[in-house]
């Protein structure tokens, strides 16, 4: 191997088929094929996700290699998402990666998707600084919401997590109640920009310690709207921006209160955001405001590396390749995988 290693990453844990090529921590290509098939159902249909991954995986990998101007022979290792995620979806990426590892006689590297969201901070990006250890990570996506103490690349401890819905799931379910398309998070974000976050005070969940809960908020909003539309059938249409802004405010404040508690308890001043919901403008600006108040140093990844992508998988591949931490060909995909 000459110079920095070239790693191909493959991500297929949910509804994005993604492939990326990294040379060291530099991204040469980052291709994501999002599956539109789920939109009509208002959520991800696991069976359809697996089928779409089957269709997409070969062209997506081909495109990533072409864009990177890298031939298969130059690839030093193949990294894939082992879990957590939808099992049928994970199997497509895992099987493809194993086949490629055998065909090219290169190491196979299994990657934990949630860790990868956090380690996306180590991807070389223009103007971005890399957090030094230890730091706190708030991972917020459609499938997970955790506060993680990151001591080193592979030494992470979950300090708190959601007891029910993930933050992204809360965004998506509330968006559905408001009649917004799936996935609803970005739609709530856009509407919220035009609304008043203090228009409605929704109840914040009360959970002990560093754990979180979001299912009560969704029920609270549903009950509130059922009452409101009785006297005004156009209430949701009329107040959509205020409703979105108030719901977003309730979610972001809940997240930030717990994050502040964790930062105090563990004496952390470096805070990193990870996962799809870190694209949320309300969360980003509220975090920056808190950072000023609390003298935090905040790290927010580039948008392309917040939602599901394979660059973060390849990044972990690069780090594991350095440790020669390879996976056997009988490694199984795992729907539930802890940090
Ligand atoms: O990390 P991700 O792409 O996939 C999972 O691993 O789950 O996160 C997807 C989640 C979805 O729930 C989506 O609605 C949410 O991230 N999301 C957002 C925004 N962009 C994506 N939520 C709020 N505001 C956004 N701008
Ligand atoms: Zn994710």
mmCIF file of C-alpha atoms and ligand atoms in Angstrom:
data_model
loop_
_atom_site.group_PDB
_atom_site.id
_atom_site.type_symbol
_atom_site.label_atom_id
_atom_site.label_comp_id
_atom_site.label_asym_id
_atom_site.label_seq_id
_atom_site.Cartn_x
_atom_site.Cartn_y
_atom_site.Cartn_z
ATOM 1 C CA UNK A 1 0.000 0.000 0.000
ATOM 2 C CA UNK A 2 1.479 3.323 -1.091
ATOM 3 C CA UNK A 3 0.512 6.498 0.833
ATOM 4 C CA UNK A 4 -2.928 6.816 2.415
ATOM 5 C CA UNK A 5 -5.172 3.761 2.057
ATOM 6 C CA UNK A 6 -8.127 3.770 -0.312
ATOM 7 C CA UNK A 7 -11.292 2.434 1.346
ATOM 8 C CA UNK A 8 -14.665 1.753 -0.241
ATOM 9 C CA UNK A 9 -17.579 2.210 2.176
ATOM 10 C CA UNK A 10 -21.044 0.728 1.746
ATOM 11 C CA UNK A 11 -24.147 1.805 3.655
ATOM 12 C CA UNK A 12 -27.538 0.072 3.375
ATOM 13 C CA UNK A 13 -29.047 0.148 6.873
ATOM 14 C CA UNK A 14 -32.313 1.895 6.035
ATOM 15 C CA UNK A 15 -33.649 3.631 2.930
ATOM 16 C CA UNK A 16 -30.443 5.052 1.401
ATOM 17 C CA UNK A 17 -28.156 2.930 -0.750
ATOM 18 C CA UNK A 18 -24.774 4.613 -0.460
ATOM 19 C CA UNK A 19 -21.174 4.043 -1.516
ATOM 20 C CA UNK A 20 -18.139 6.248 -0.921
ATOM 21 C CA UNK A 21 -14.436 6.164 -1.602
ATOM 22 C CA UNK A 22 -11.953 7.720 0.826
ATOM 23 C CA UNK A 23 -8.202 8.123 0.499
ATOM 24 C CA UNK A 24 -7.141 8.491 4.125
ATOM 25 C CA UNK A 25 -9.666 10.918 5.578
ATOM 26 C CA UNK A 26 -10.251 12.671 2.218
ATOM 27 C CA UNK A 27 -13.491 11.941 0.386
ATOM 28 C CA UNK A 28 -12.939 11.080 -3.289
ATOM 29 C CA UNK A 29 -16.588 10.207 -3.933
ATOM 30 C CA UNK A 30 -19.763 10.097 -1.859
ATOM 31 C CA UNK A 31 -22.809 8.711 -3.680
ATOM 32 C CA UNK A 32 -26.247 8.317 -2.099
ATOM 33 C CA UNK A 33 -29.324 6.900 -3.843
ATOM 34 C CA UNK A 34 -32.343 7.744 -1.685
ATOM 35 C CA UNK A 35 -35.315 5.473 -2.180
ATOM 36 C CA UNK A 36 -38.375 7.443 -3.279
ATOM 37 C CA UNK A 37 -40.534 4.297 -3.168
ATOM 38 C CA UNK A 38 -41.369 4.830 0.543
ATOM 39 C CA UNK A 39 -42.900 8.293 0.141
ATOM 40 C CA UNK A 40 -46.307 6.953 -0.850
ATOM 41 C CA UNK A 41 -46.446 4.928 2.392
ATOM 42 C CA UNK A 42 -45.483 7.713 4.806
ATOM 43 C CA UNK A 43 -42.606 5.647 6.209
ATOM 44 C CA UNK A 44 -39.938 3.116 5.286
ATOM 45 C CA UNK A 45 -41.348 -0.259 4.141
ATOM 46 C CA UNK A 46 -38.572 -2.758 5.043
ATOM 47 C CA UNK A 47 -39.355 -5.246 2.244
ATOM 48 C CA UNK A 48 -39.300 -2.493 -0.390
ATOM 49 C CA UNK A 49 -36.074 -1.093 1.067
ATOM 50 C CA UNK A 50 -34.300 -4.458 0.638
ATOM 51 C CA UNK A 51 -35.465 -4.757 -2.968
ATOM 52 C CA UNK A 52 -34.391 -1.214 -3.809
ATOM 53 C CA UNK A 53 -30.946 -1.854 -2.267
ATOM 54 C CA UNK A 54 -30.633 -4.926 -4.539
ATOM 55 C CA UNK A 55 -31.360 -2.748 -7.557
ATOM 56 C CA UNK A 56 -29.159 0.165 -6.510
ATOM 57 C CA UNK A 57 -26.072 -1.375 -4.990
ATOM 58 C CA UNK A 58 -24.122 -2.254 -8.147
ATOM 59 C CA UNK A 59 -24.733 1.043 -10.001
ATOM 60 C CA UNK A 60 -24.099 3.101 -6.846
ATOM 61 C CA UNK A 61 -20.742 1.409 -6.164
ATOM 62 C CA UNK A 62 -19.824 1.692 -9.840
ATOM 63 C CA UNK A 63 -20.599 5.416 -9.793
ATOM 64 C CA UNK A 64 -18.606 5.985 -6.612
ATOM 65 C CA UNK A 65 -15.527 4.302 -8.116
ATOM 66 C CA UNK A 66 -15.919 6.261 -11.382
ATOM 67 C CA UNK A 67 -16.325 9.607 -9.576
ATOM 68 C CA UNK A 68 -13.313 8.818 -7.382
ATOM 69 C CA UNK A 69 -11.322 7.894 -10.508
ATOM 70 C CA UNK A 70 -10.212 4.789 -8.669
ATOM 71 C CA UNK A 71 -10.084 1.313 -10.183
ATOM 72 C CA UNK A 72 -11.186 -1.732 -8.187
ATOM 73 C CA UNK A 73 -7.571 -2.843 -8.040
ATOM 74 C CA UNK A 74 -6.610 0.297 -6.123
ATOM 75 C CA UNK A 75 -9.116 -0.341 -3.311
ATOM 76 C CA UNK A 76 -7.293 -1.461 -0.143
ATOM 77 C CA UNK A 77 -10.322 -2.503 1.944
ATOM 78 C CA UNK A 78 -14.104 -2.628 1.847
ATOM 79 C CA UNK A 79 -16.099 -1.388 4.844
ATOM 80 C CA UNK A 80 -19.834 -1.991 5.276
ATOM 81 C CA UNK A 81 -22.578 -1.187 7.797
ATOM 82 C CA UNK A 82 -23.105 -4.242 9.988
ATOM 83 C CA UNK A 83 -25.949 -2.649 12.000
ATOM 84 C CA UNK A 84 -28.072 -1.384 13.596
ATOM 85 C CA UNK A 85 -30.790 -1.132 10.955
ATOM 86 C CA UNK A 86 -33.348 -3.121 8.973
ATOM 87 C CA UNK A 87 -32.034 -6.655 8.694
ATOM 88 C CA UNK A 88 -33.114 -7.240 5.078
ATOM 89 C CA UNK A 89 -31.522 -3.951 4.064
ATOM 90 C CA UNK A 90 -28.280 -4.631 5.954
ATOM 91 C CA UNK A 91 -27.953 -8.089 4.351
ATOM 92 C CA UNK A 92 -27.722 -6.552 0.879
ATOM 93 C CA UNK A 93 -24.740 -4.347 1.782
ATOM 94 C CA UNK A 94 -23.085 -7.053 3.895
ATOM 95 C CA UNK A 95 -23.347 -9.698 1.155
ATOM 96 C CA UNK A 96 -22.094 -7.288 -1.482
ATOM 97 C CA UNK A 97 -19.115 -6.237 0.651
ATOM 98 C CA UNK A 98 -18.194 -9.850 1.409
ATOM 99 C CA UNK A 99 -18.305 -10.778 -2.272
ATOM 100 C CA UNK A 100 -16.104 -7.835 -3.165
ATOM 101 C CA UNK A 101 -13.655 -8.672 -0.384
ATOM 102 C CA UNK A 102 -13.311 -12.228 -1.744
ATOM 103 C CA UNK A 103 -13.187 -11.187 -5.394
ATOM 104 C CA UNK A 104 -10.526 -8.517 -4.863
ATOM 105 C CA UNK A 105 -8.748 -10.328 -2.021
ATOM 106 C CA UNK A 106 -8.912 -7.289 0.261
ATOM 107 C CA UNK A 107 -9.829 -6.983 3.956
ATOM 108 C CA UNK A 108 -13.486 -6.806 5.004
ATOM 109 C CA UNK A 109 -14.351 -4.288 7.734
ATOM 110 C CA UNK A 110 -17.688 -4.328 9.597
ATOM 111 C CA UNK A 111 -18.834 -0.943 10.886
ATOM 112 C CA UNK A 112 -21.335 0.133 13.536
ATOM 113 C CA UNK A 113 -23.617 2.711 11.898
ATOM 114 C CA UNK A 114 -24.110 4.836 15.035
ATOM 115 C CA UNK A 115 -20.384 4.985 15.762
ATOM 116 C CA UNK A 116 -19.872 5.955 12.137
ATOM 117 C CA UNK A 117 -22.241 8.943 12.526
ATOM 118 C CA UNK A 118 -19.963 10.141 15.356
ATOM 119 C CA UNK A 119 -16.682 9.361 13.579
ATOM 120 C CA UNK A 120 -17.902 11.316 10.527
ATOM 121 C CA UNK A 121 -16.342 14.257 12.380
ATOM 122 C CA UNK A 122 -12.924 12.930 11.378
ATOM 123 C CA UNK A 123 -13.605 13.206 7.646
ATOM 124 C CA UNK A 124 -11.360 15.915 6.212
ATOM 125 C CA UNK A 125 -13.645 18.799 5.250
ATOM 126 C CA UNK A 126 -12.724 22.286 4.112
ATOM 127 C CA UNK A 127 -12.476 24.644 7.079
ATOM 128 C CA UNK A 128 -13.655 22.034 9.577
ATOM 129 C CA UNK A 129 -11.738 21.325 12.760
ATOM 130 C CA UNK A 130 -11.679 17.863 14.220
ATOM 131 C CA UNK A 131 -12.741 17.456 17.879
ATOM 132 C CA UNK A 132 -10.017 16.293 20.240
ATOM 133 C CA UNK A 133 -10.779 13.556 22.777
ATOM 134 C CA UNK A 134 -12.689 13.332 25.010
ATOM 135 C CA UNK A 135 -15.874 14.952 23.732
ATOM 136 C CA UNK A 136 -19.635 14.531 24.044
ATOM 137 C CA UNK A 137 -21.640 13.497 21.000
ATOM 138 C CA UNK A 138 -25.363 13.990 20.598
ATOM 139 C CA UNK A 139 -26.438 11.461 17.971
ATOM 140 C CA UNK A 140 -29.883 12.272 16.667
ATOM 141 C CA UNK A 141 -31.388 10.436 13.726
ATOM 142 C CA UNK A 142 -34.468 8.556 12.602
ATOM 143 C CA UNK A 143 -33.421 5.411 14.433
ATOM 144 C CA UNK A 144 -31.363 6.601 17.390
ATOM 145 C CA UNK A 145 -31.009 9.357 19.950
ATOM 146 C CA UNK A 146 -28.104 9.067 22.351
ATOM 147 C CA UNK A 147 -25.706 11.170 24.377
ATOM 148 C CA UNK A 148 -22.314 9.524 24.039
ATOM 149 C CA UNK A 149 -19.044 10.145 25.852
ATOM 150 C CA UNK A 150 -16.335 9.657 23.216
ATOM 151 C CA UNK A 151 -12.987 8.945 24.889
ATOM 152 C CA UNK A 152 -11.259 7.696 21.759
ATOM 153 C CA UNK A 153 -12.165 6.464 18.256
ATOM 154 C CA UNK A 154 -13.305 3.112 19.603
ATOM 155 C CA UNK A 155 -13.867 3.897 23.259
ATOM 156 C CA UNK A 156 -17.403 5.252 23.546
ATOM 157 C CA UNK A 157 -19.918 5.141 26.388
ATOM 158 C CA UNK A 158 -23.641 5.802 26.060
ATOM 159 C CA UNK A 159 -24.595 8.153 28.918
ATOM 160 C CA UNK A 160 -28.258 8.491 28.027
ATOM 161 C CA UNK A 161 -30.694 7.523 25.301
ATOM 162 C CA UNK A 162 -34.320 7.719 24.299
ATOM 163 C CA UNK A 163 -36.642 5.299 26.043
ATOM 164 C CA UNK A 164 -39.068 5.285 23.103
ATOM 165 C CA UNK A 165 -39.059 7.303 19.845
ATOM 166 C CA UNK A 166 -35.857 8.709 18.365
ATOM 167 C CA UNK A 167 -35.743 12.481 17.794
ATOM 168 C CA UNK A 168 -36.001 12.043 14.000
ATOM 169 C CA UNK A 169 -38.911 9.669 14.459
ATOM 170 C CA UNK A 170 -40.617 12.351 16.584
ATOM 171 C CA UNK A 171 -40.067 14.908 13.797
ATOM 172 C CA UNK A 172 -41.432 12.471 11.205
ATOM 173 C CA UNK A 173 -44.484 11.420 13.261
ATOM 174 C CA UNK A 174 -45.387 15.010 14.159
ATOM 175 C CA UNK A 175 -44.969 15.997 10.488
ATOM 176 C CA UNK A 176 -47.380 13.217 9.544
ATOM 177 C CA UNK A 177 -49.945 14.531 12.059
ATOM 178 C CA UNK A 178 -49.509 17.992 10.471
ATOM 179 C CA UNK A 179 -50.074 16.520 6.991
ATOM 180 C CA UNK A 180 -46.496 17.125 5.799
ATOM 181 C CA UNK A 181 -44.779 14.650 3.424
ATOM 182 C CA UNK A 182 -42.350 11.904 4.522
ATOM 183 C CA UNK A 183 -39.645 12.206 5.768
ATOM 184 C CA UNK A 184 -41.082 15.087 7.721
ATOM 185 C CA UNK A 185 -38.012 16.421 9.572
ATOM 186 C CA UNK A 186 -36.820 18.744 6.767
ATOM 187 C CA UNK A 187 -40.426 19.956 6.166
ATOM 188 C CA UNK A 188 -40.881 20.847 9.845
ATOM 189 C CA UNK A 189 -37.510 22.612 9.667
ATOM 190 C CA UNK A 190 -38.651 24.752 6.679
ATOM 191 C CA UNK A 191 -42.074 25.599 8.135
ATOM 192 C CA UNK A 192 -40.520 26.364 11.521
ATOM 193 C CA UNK A 193 -38.305 29.030 9.925
ATOM 194 C CA UNK A 194 -41.482 31.030 9.259
ATOM 195 C CA UNK A 195 -43.218 30.335 12.579
ATOM 196 C CA UNK A 196 -43.156 31.367 16.228
ATOM 197 C CA UNK A 197 -41.531 28.727 18.477
ATOM 198 C CA UNK A 198 -43.355 30.131 21.524
ATOM 199 C CA UNK A 199 -46.828 30.056 19.909
ATOM 200 C CA UNK A 200 -47.808 26.793 21.620
ATOM 201 C CA UNK A 201 -46.284 25.308 24.768
ATOM 202 C CA UNK A 202 -46.262 21.542 24.354
ATOM 203 C CA UNK A 203 -45.424 19.437 27.391
ATOM 204 C CA UNK A 204 -41.801 18.463 27.710
ATOM 205 C CA UNK A 205 -41.169 14.869 28.758
ATOM 206 C CA UNK A 206 -40.034 14.287 32.319
ATOM 207 C CA UNK A 207 -37.442 11.537 32.395
ATOM 208 C CA UNK A 208 -34.905 11.012 35.168
ATOM 209 C CA UNK A 209 -31.188 11.393 34.533
ATOM 210 C CA UNK A 210 -29.745 11.548 31.042
ATOM 211 C CA UNK A 211 -32.354 9.449 29.250
ATOM 212 C CA UNK A 212 -34.928 11.016 26.944
ATOM 213 C CA UNK A 213 -38.455 10.346 25.697
ATOM 214 C CA UNK A 214 -40.389 11.714 22.730
ATOM 215 C CA UNK A 215 -43.541 9.619 22.424
ATOM 216 C CA UNK A 216 -45.486 11.823 24.899
ATOM 217 C CA UNK A 217 -44.861 14.965 22.858
ATOM 218 C CA UNK A 218 -46.375 13.385 19.756
ATOM 219 C CA UNK A 219 -49.490 12.327 21.721
ATOM 220 C CA UNK A 220 -49.736 15.784 23.306
ATOM 221 C CA UNK A 221 -49.700 17.462 19.881
ATOM 222 C CA UNK A 222 -52.226 14.986 18.489
ATOM 223 C CA UNK A 223 -54.675 15.613 21.384
ATOM 224 C CA UNK A 224 -54.178 19.379 21.139
ATOM 225 C CA UNK A 225 -54.957 19.338 17.415
ATOM 226 C CA UNK A 226 -57.996 17.085 17.823
ATOM 227 C CA UNK A 227 -59.454 19.699 20.186
ATOM 228 C CA UNK A 228 -58.387 22.667 18.039
ATOM 229 C CA UNK A 229 -59.888 21.395 14.758
ATOM 230 C CA UNK A 230 -63.259 20.863 16.434
ATOM 231 C CA UNK A 231 -63.758 24.626 16.632
ATOM 232 C CA UNK A 232 -61.634 25.515 13.592
ATOM 233 C CA UNK A 233 -61.397 22.848 10.843
ATOM 234 C CA UNK A 234 -58.632 24.850 9.104
ATOM 235 C CA UNK A 235 -56.563 25.268 12.260
ATOM 236 C CA UNK A 236 -53.609 23.136 11.065
ATOM 237 C CA UNK A 237 -53.385 24.827 7.641
ATOM 238 C CA UNK A 238 -53.705 28.278 9.202
ATOM 239 C CA UNK A 239 -51.130 27.742 11.934
ATOM 240 C CA UNK A 240 -48.804 25.196 10.287
ATOM 241 C CA UNK A 241 -45.683 27.353 10.678
ATOM 242 C CA UNK A 242 -46.340 28.101 14.358
ATOM 243 C CA UNK A 243 -47.149 24.450 15.029
ATOM 244 C CA UNK A 244 -43.944 23.291 13.319
ATOM 245 C CA UNK A 245 -41.853 25.918 15.119
ATOM 246 C CA UNK A 246 -43.351 25.064 18.526
ATOM 247 C CA UNK A 247 -42.913 21.296 18.013
ATOM 248 C CA UNK A 248 -39.325 21.805 16.838
ATOM 249 C CA UNK A 249 -38.664 24.041 19.853
ATOM 250 C CA UNK A 250 -39.982 21.357 22.237
ATOM 251 C CA UNK A 251 -37.735 18.684 20.653
ATOM 252 C CA UNK A 252 -34.595 20.817 20.499
ATOM 253 C CA UNK A 253 -35.001 22.172 24.052
ATOM 254 C CA UNK A 254 -35.467 18.627 25.380
ATOM 255 C CA UNK A 255 -32.282 17.524 23.620
ATOM 256 C CA UNK A 256 -30.259 20.527 24.732
ATOM 257 C CA UNK A 257 -31.353 20.359 28.376
ATOM 258 C CA UNK A 258 -30.112 16.769 28.619
ATOM 259 C CA UNK A 259 -26.952 17.607 26.734
ATOM 260 C CA UNK A 260 -26.234 20.454 29.192
ATOM 261 C CA UNK A 261 -26.842 18.100 32.110
ATOM 262 C CA UNK A 262 -24.396 15.551 30.648
ATOM 263 C CA UNK A 263 -21.802 18.246 29.904
ATOM 264 C CA UNK A 264 -21.980 19.475 33.511
ATOM 265 C CA UNK A 265 -21.866 16.030 35.055
ATOM 266 C CA UNK A 266 -18.888 14.891 33.002
ATOM 267 C CA UNK A 267 -17.110 18.229 32.811
ATOM 268 C CA UNK A 268 -17.227 18.301 28.991
ATOM 269 C CA UNK A 269 -16.852 21.459 26.942
ATOM 270 C CA UNK A 270 -16.460 19.897 23.484
ATOM 271 C CA UNK A 271 -19.820 18.951 21.984
ATOM 272 C CA UNK A 272 -20.371 17.243 18.622
ATOM 273 C CA UNK A 273 -23.660 16.748 16.777
ATOM 274 C CA UNK A 274 -24.218 13.638 14.674
ATOM 275 C CA UNK A 275 -27.022 12.002 12.667
ATOM 276 C CA UNK A 276 -29.732 13.209 10.302
ATOM 277 C CA UNK A 277 -31.460 15.549 12.751
ATOM 278 C CA UNK A 278 -28.239 17.553 13.151
ATOM 279 C CA UNK A 279 -29.196 19.088 9.793
ATOM 280 C CA UNK A 280 -32.031 20.863 11.641
ATOM 281 C CA UNK A 281 -31.509 24.625 11.561
ATOM 282 C CA UNK A 282 -33.384 25.196 14.822
ATOM 283 C CA UNK A 283 -31.197 22.674 16.632
ATOM 284 C CA UNK A 284 -27.995 24.076 15.122
ATOM 285 C CA UNK A 285 -28.766 27.651 16.113
ATOM 286 C CA UNK A 286 -30.054 26.722 19.593
ATOM 287 C CA UNK A 287 -26.872 24.711 20.118
ATOM 288 C CA UNK A 288 -24.703 27.641 19.047
ATOM 289 C CA UNK A 289 -26.580 29.922 21.459
ATOM 290 C CA UNK A 290 -26.034 27.501 24.340
ATOM 291 C CA UNK A 291 -22.409 27.149 23.330
ATOM 292 C CA UNK A 292 -21.926 30.881 23.817
ATOM 293 C CA UNK A 293 -23.618 30.778 27.225
ATOM 294 C CA UNK A 294 -21.733 27.693 28.448
ATOM 295 C CA UNK A 295 -18.384 28.280 26.723
ATOM 296 C CA UNK A 296 -18.787 25.056 24.730
ATOM 297 C CA UNK A 297 -16.833 24.337 21.606
ATOM 298 C CA UNK A 298 -19.346 22.925 19.141
ATOM 299 C CA UNK A 299 -18.674 20.636 16.167
ATOM 300 C CA UNK A 300 -21.342 20.265 13.500
ATOM 301 C CA UNK A 301 -20.615 18.079 10.468
ATOM 302 C CA UNK A 302 -21.125 19.128 6.861
ATOM 303 C CA UNK A 303 -24.694 18.423 5.767
ATOM 304 C CA UNK A 304 -23.598 15.617 3.418
ATOM 305 C CA UNK A 305 -22.175 13.724 6.406
ATOM 306 C CA UNK A 306 -25.111 14.217 8.797
ATOM 307 C CA UNK A 307 -27.805 12.147 7.086
ATOM 308 C CA UNK A 308 -27.036 8.545 6.152
ATOM 309 C CA UNK A 309 -23.990 8.302 3.895
ATOM 310 C CA UNK A 310 -21.182 5.883 3.135
ATOM 311 C CA UNK A 311 -18.329 8.386 3.622
ATOM 312 C CA UNK A 312 -18.730 7.920 7.370
ATOM 313 C CA UNK A 313 -18.609 4.132 6.918
ATOM 314 C CA UNK A 314 -15.435 4.385 4.823
ATOM 315 C CA UNK A 315 -13.953 6.761 7.450
ATOM 316 C CA UNK A 316 -14.360 4.084 10.127
ATOM 317 C CA UNK A 317 -12.910 1.635 7.587
ATOM 318 C CA UNK A 318 -9.791 3.791 7.303
ATOM 319 C CA UNK A 319 -9.410 3.953 11.104
ATOM 320 C CA UNK A 320 -9.924 0.195 11.498
ATOM 321 C CA UNK A 321 -7.546 -0.554 8.634
ATOM 322 C CA UNK A 322 -4.852 1.360 10.523
ATOM 323 C CA UNK A 323 -5.460 -0.967 13.525
ATOM 324 C CA UNK A 324 -5.741 -3.989 11.244
ATOM 325 C CA UNK A 325 -9.147 -4.587 12.813
ATOM 326 C CA UNK A 326 -10.662 -6.801 10.104
ATOM 327 C CA UNK A 327 -13.846 -8.883 10.047
ATOM 328 C CA UNK A 328 -14.240 -12.536 9.187
ATOM 329 C CA UNK A 329 -16.352 -13.620 6.222
ATOM 330 C CA UNK A 330 -18.901 -15.213 8.562
ATOM 331 C CA UNK A 331 -19.634 -11.833 10.232
ATOM 332 C CA UNK A 332 -23.402 -11.446 10.399
ATOM 333 C CA UNK A 333 -25.423 -8.286 9.885
ATOM 334 C CA UNK A 334 -27.133 -7.263 13.139
ATOM 335 C CA UNK A 335 -30.417 -5.341 13.324
ATOM 336 C CA UNK A 336 -29.677 -4.416 16.950
ATOM 337 C CA UNK A 337 -26.112 -3.420 17.603
ATOM 338 C CA UNK A 338 -24.923 -1.436 20.595
ATOM 339 C CA UNK A 339 -22.158 1.168 20.559
HETATM 340 O O1 LIG B 1 -29.273 9.724 10.096
HETATM 341 P P1 LIG B 1 -30.448 9.580 9.182
HETATM 342 O O2 LIG B 1 -30.290 9.977 7.743
HETATM 343 O O3 LIG B 1 -30.984 8.127 9.164
HETATM 344 C C1 LIG B 1 -31.043 7.298 10.284
HETATM 345 O O4 LIG B 1 -30.005 6.689 10.634
HETATM 346 O O5 LIG B 1 -32.139 7.276 10.889
HETATM 347 O O6 LIG B 1 -31.625 10.421 9.843
HETATM 348 C C2 LIG B 1 -32.870 10.525 9.214
HETATM 349 C C3 LIG B 1 -33.769 11.371 10.113
HETATM 350 C C4 LIG B 1 -35.219 11.421 9.643
HETATM 351 O O7 LIG B 1 -36.051 11.195 10.746
HETATM 352 C C5 LIG B 1 -35.364 12.844 9.101
HETATM 353 O O8 LIG B 1 -36.664 13.358 9.208
HETATM 354 C C6 LIG B 1 -34.415 13.580 10.008
HETATM 355 O O9 LIG B 1 -33.294 12.726 10.141
HETATM 356 N N1 LIG B 1 -33.986 14.858 9.424
HETATM 357 C C7 LIG B 1 -34.319 16.055 9.953
HETATM 358 C C8 LIG B 1 -33.778 17.038 9.095
HETATM 359 N N2 LIG B 1 -33.124 16.406 8.066
HETATM 360 C C9 LIG B 1 -33.260 15.063 8.295
HETATM 361 N N3 LIG B 1 -35.025 16.356 11.071
HETATM 362 C C10 LIG B 1 -35.195 17.654 11.336
HETATM 363 N N4 LIG B 1 -34.734 18.656 10.562
HETATM 364 C C11 LIG B 1 -34.015 18.399 9.449
HETATM 365 N N5 LIG B 1 -33.544 19.396 8.690
HETATM 366 ZN ZN1 LIG B 2 -28.127 7.027 10.457
#
